[in-house]
PDB file of C-alpha atoms in Angstrom:
ATOM      1  CA  MET A1053      -7.241   5.214 -21.043  1.00 47.00           C
ATOM      2  CA  SER A1054      -8.877   4.530 -17.646  1.00 61.00           C
ATOM      3  CA  MET A1055      -7.245   5.179 -13.814  1.00 88.00           C
ATOM      4  CA  ALA A1056      -5.497   3.700 -11.766  1.00 95.00           C
ATOM      5  CA  LYS A1057      -6.528   1.559  -8.728  1.00 95.00           C
ATOM      6  CA  ILE A1058      -5.019   2.565  -6.150  1.00 97.00           C
ATOM      7  CA  LEU A1059      -6.380  -0.110  -2.899  1.00 97.00           C
ATOM      8  CA  VAL A1060      -5.139   2.469   0.342  1.00 97.00           C
ATOM      9  CA  VAL A1061      -4.574  -0.284   3.946  1.00 97.00           C
ATOM     10  CA  ASP A1062      -4.094   1.282   6.957  1.00 96.00           C
ATOM     11  CA  ASP A1063      -5.877   0.690  10.832  1.00 94.00           C
ATOM     12  CA  GLU A1064      -6.318   4.825  10.579  1.00 94.00           C
ATOM     13  CA  ALA A1065      -9.214   6.179   9.897  1.00 96.00           C
ATOM     14  CA  GLY A1066      -7.452  10.067   9.856  1.00 95.00           C
ATOM     15  CA  ILE A1067      -4.180   8.401   7.620  1.00 94.00           C
ATOM     16  CA  ARG A1068      -6.837   6.660   5.368  1.00 95.00           C
ATOM     17  CA  GLU A1069      -8.987   9.608   4.060  1.00 97.00           C
ATOM     18  CA  MET A1070      -6.135  11.707   3.408  1.00 96.00           C
ATOM     19  CA  LEU A1071      -4.563   9.470   1.446  1.00 97.00           C
ATOM     20  CA  SER A1072      -7.208   9.110  -0.349  1.00 97.00           C
ATOM     21  CA  ASP A1073      -8.795  11.945  -0.933  1.00 97.00           C
ATOM     22  CA  ALA A1074      -5.166  13.116  -1.947  1.00 97.00           C
ATOM     23  CA  LEU A1075      -5.027  10.246  -4.488  1.00 97.00           C
ATOM     24  CA  SER A1076      -8.174  10.813  -5.647  1.00 97.00           C
ATOM     25  CA  LEU A1077      -7.600  14.564  -5.843  1.00 96.00           C
ATOM     26  CA  ALA A1078      -4.389  13.810  -8.280  1.00 96.00           C
ATOM     27  CA  GLY A1079      -6.638  11.649 -10.109  1.00 96.00           C
ATOM     28  CA  PHE A1080      -6.462   7.639  -9.015  1.00 97.00           C
ATOM     29  CA  GLU A1081      -9.867   5.643  -8.509  1.00 95.00           C
ATOM     30  CA  VAL A1082      -9.225   4.442  -4.403  1.00 96.00           C
ATOM     31  CA  ASP A1083     -10.473   2.077  -2.177  1.00 95.00           C
ATOM     32  CA  VAL A1084     -10.114   1.133   1.298  1.00 96.00           C
ATOM     33  CA  ALA A1085      -9.002  -1.475   3.692  1.00 96.00           C
ATOM     34  CA  VAL A1086      -8.700  -1.322   7.810  1.00 96.00           C
ATOM     35  CA  ASP A1087      -6.294  -4.033   7.377  1.00 95.00           C
ATOM     36  CA  GLY A1088      -4.611  -7.269   6.196  1.00 95.00           C
ATOM     37  CA  PHE A1089      -7.480  -9.270   5.736  1.00 94.00           C
ATOM     38  CA  ASP A1090      -9.431  -6.413   4.129  1.00 95.00           C
ATOM     39  CA  ALA A1091      -6.848  -5.613   1.842  1.00 95.00           C
ATOM     40  CA  VAL A1092      -7.187  -9.798   1.049  1.00 94.00           C
ATOM     41  CA  ARG A1093     -10.563 -10.045   0.354  1.00 92.00           C
ATOM     42  CA  ALA A1094     -10.174  -6.917  -1.386  1.00 92.00           C
ATOM     43  CA  VAL A1095      -7.665  -8.156  -4.509  1.00 92.00           C
ATOM     44  CA  ARG A1096      -9.811 -11.480  -4.558  1.00 88.00           C
ATOM     45  CA  GLU A1097     -13.269  -9.582  -5.665  1.00 86.00           C
ATOM     46  CA  GLY A1098     -11.459  -7.004  -7.755  1.00 77.00           C
ATOM     47  CA  GLY A1099     -12.714  -8.859 -10.330  1.00 66.00           C
ATOM     48  CA  PRO A1100     -11.171  -8.724 -13.564  1.00 63.00           C
ATOM     49  CA  ASP A1101      -9.509  -5.462 -13.391  1.00 73.00           C
ATOM     50  CA  GLY A1102      -8.440  -6.018 -10.081  1.00 86.00           C
ATOM     51  CA  VAL A1103      -5.584  -3.192  -8.393  1.00 94.00           C
ATOM     52  CA  ASP A1104      -2.690  -1.977  -9.268  1.00 95.00           C
ATOM     53  CA  LEU A1105      -0.966  -0.025  -6.922  1.00 97.00           C
ATOM     54  CA  ILE A1106      -1.901  -0.671  -2.966  1.00 97.00           C
ATOM     55  CA  ILE A1107      -0.651   1.493  -0.403  1.00 97.00           C
ATOM     56  CA  ALA A1108       0.208  -0.647   2.902  1.00 97.00           C
ATOM     57  CA  ASP A1109       0.784   0.489   6.719  1.00 94.00           C
ATOM     58  CA  ILE A1110       2.869  -2.278   8.261  1.00 93.00           C
ATOM     59  CA  ASN A1111       1.544  -1.664  11.887  1.00 91.00           C
ATOM     60  CA  MET A1112      -1.426  -2.615  11.835  1.00 92.00           C
ATOM     61  CA  PRO A1113      -4.276  -5.679  13.763  1.00 90.00           C
ATOM     62  CA  ARG A1114      -5.172  -9.239  12.536  1.00 89.00           C
ATOM     63  CA  MET A1115      -2.875  -8.735   9.450  1.00 93.00           C
ATOM     64  CA  ASP A1116       0.150  -6.354   9.199  1.00 94.00           C
ATOM     65  CA  GLY A1117       1.635  -4.567   6.184  1.00 94.00           C
ATOM     66  CA  TYR A1118       4.234  -7.660   6.316  1.00 95.00           C
ATOM     67  CA  GLU A1119       2.700  -9.833   6.247  1.00 96.00           C
ATOM     68  CA  LEU A1120      -1.004  -9.084   3.458  1.00 96.00           C
ATOM     69  CA  LEU A1121       1.950  -8.775   1.708  1.00 96.00           C
ATOM     70  CA  ALA A1122       4.272 -12.713   1.840  1.00 96.00           C
ATOM     71  CA  ARG A1123       0.727 -13.454   1.558  1.00 95.00           C
ATOM     72  CA  LEU A1124      -0.402 -11.396  -2.171  1.00 95.00           C
ATOM     73  CA  ARG A1125       3.322 -13.032  -2.976  1.00 95.00           C
ATOM     74  CA  GLY A1126       3.370 -16.919  -2.020  1.00 94.00           C
ATOM     75  CA  GLN A1127      -0.547 -16.474  -3.620  1.00 91.00           C
ATOM     76  CA  GLY A1128       0.769 -15.640  -7.015  1.00 92.00           C
ATOM     77  CA  ASN A1129       0.014 -11.896  -6.859  1.00 93.00           C
ATOM     78  CA  ASP A1130       2.287  -9.560  -8.244  1.00 92.00           C
ATOM     79  CA  THR A1131      -0.139  -6.025  -7.771  1.00 94.00           C
ATOM     80  CA  PRO A1132       3.367  -3.717  -6.574  1.00 97.00           C
ATOM     81  CA  VAL A1133       3.439  -2.259  -3.072  1.00 97.00           C
ATOM     82  CA  LEU A1134       4.366   0.940  -1.568  1.00 97.00           C
ATOM     83  CA  MET A1135       4.833   0.237   2.725  1.00 95.00           C
ATOM     84  CA  LEU A1136       4.330   3.279   4.831  1.00 90.00           C
ATOM     85  CA  THR A1137       4.917   2.741   7.874  1.00 84.00           C
ATOM     86  CA  ALA A1138       6.007   4.722  11.075  1.00 82.00           C
ATOM     87  CA  ARG A1139       8.986   2.630  11.236  1.00 76.00           C
ATOM     88  CA  GLN A1140      12.748   3.686  10.060  1.00 73.00           C
ATOM     89  CA  GLU A1141      15.293   1.226  11.215  1.00 78.00           C
ATOM     90  CA  ARG A1142      16.460  -1.073   8.193  1.00 79.00           C
ATOM     91  CA  GLY A1143      15.810  -3.791   9.335  1.00 82.00           C
ATOM     92  CA  ASP A1144      12.524  -3.482   8.768  1.00 82.00           C
ATOM     93  CA  VAL A1145      12.604  -1.541   5.686  1.00 84.00           C
ATOM     94  CA  THR A1146      14.901  -4.754   4.106  1.00 88.00           C
ATOM     95  CA  HIS A1147      13.229  -7.015   5.876  1.00 90.00           C
ATOM     96  CA  GLY A1148       9.796  -5.173   3.414  1.00 90.00           C
ATOM     97  CA  LEU A1149      12.113  -5.026  -0.086  1.00 90.00           C
ATOM     98  CA  LYS A1150      12.868  -8.733   0.684  1.00 93.00           C
ATOM     99  CA  LEU A1151       9.204  -9.290   1.243  1.00 93.00           C
ATOM    100  CA  GLY A1152       8.912  -7.688  -2.228  1.00 94.00           C
ATOM    101  CA  ALA A1153       7.387  -4.162  -1.535  1.00 95.00           C
ATOM    102  CA  ASP A1154       7.944  -1.806  -4.939  1.00 96.00           C
ATOM    103  CA  ASP A1155       8.757   0.903  -2.509  1.00 95.00           C
ATOM    104  CA  TYR A1156       9.071   2.014   1.452  1.00 92.00           C
ATOM    105  CA  VAL A1157       7.683   5.463   3.139  1.00 91.00           C
ATOM    106  CA  THR A1158       8.408   6.707   6.255  1.00 88.00           C
ATOM    107  CA  LYS A1159       6.009   8.210   8.310  1.00 86.00           C
ATOM    108  CA  PRO A1160       5.974  11.256   8.316  1.00 87.00           C
ATOM    109  CA  PHE A1161       5.384  12.139   4.549  1.00 89.00           C
ATOM    110  CA  GLY A1162       4.471  14.490   1.950  1.00 93.00           C
ATOM    111  CA  LEU A1163       1.760  13.670   0.125  1.00 94.00           C
ATOM    112  CA  GLU A1164       3.618  15.351  -3.067  1.00 94.00           C
ATOM    113  CA  GLU A1165       6.691  13.130  -2.976  1.00 94.00           C
ATOM    114  CA  LEU A1166       4.070  10.229  -1.966  1.00 95.00           C
ATOM    115  CA  ILE A1167       2.382  10.402  -5.273  1.00 96.00           C
ATOM    116  CA  LEU A1168       5.316  11.046  -6.754  1.00 96.00           C
ATOM    117  CA  ARG A1169       6.199   7.467  -6.067  1.00 96.00           C
ATOM    118  CA  VAL A1170       3.088   6.626  -7.324  1.00 97.00           C
ATOM    119  CA  ASN A1171       3.334   7.516  -9.907  1.00 96.00           C
ATOM    120  CA  ALA A1172       7.452   6.297  -9.637  1.00 96.00           C
ATOM    121  CA  ILE A1173       5.374   2.254  -9.228  1.00 97.00           C
ATOM    122  CA  LEU A1174       3.268   3.092 -11.980  1.00 96.00           C
ATOM    123  CA  ARG A1175       5.238   3.191 -14.913  1.00 94.00           C
ATOM    124  CA  ARG A1176       8.142   0.935 -13.655  1.00 92.00           C
ATOM    125  CA  SER A1177       4.829  -1.732 -13.796  1.00 82.00           C
TER     126      SER A1177
END
């Protein structure tokens, strides 16, 4: 069985590195993108195996996580997406879930909980 491929999309280098390291140690293959445009390109160029899960920050320049999710779903892409954000308003969570997000984690977060949520999403997909 091959490792699940996860795309981490965040404009903060420290968050990308932390998540990439933690997910790699947990046995996942990880790629990173700096914003929604970079993520759309990475998904498009992902090859026949594609990406198994996207972890996307909401607050990013150029194309935020909501726009990324809307674009993917609008193109018929049903890759699971876990939204990651500092926003904690109920309306933000609702908006992300209505757009098609599979889960929503607010910052600050525990790496163990995030990895458990990733595993749960991957089991369901």
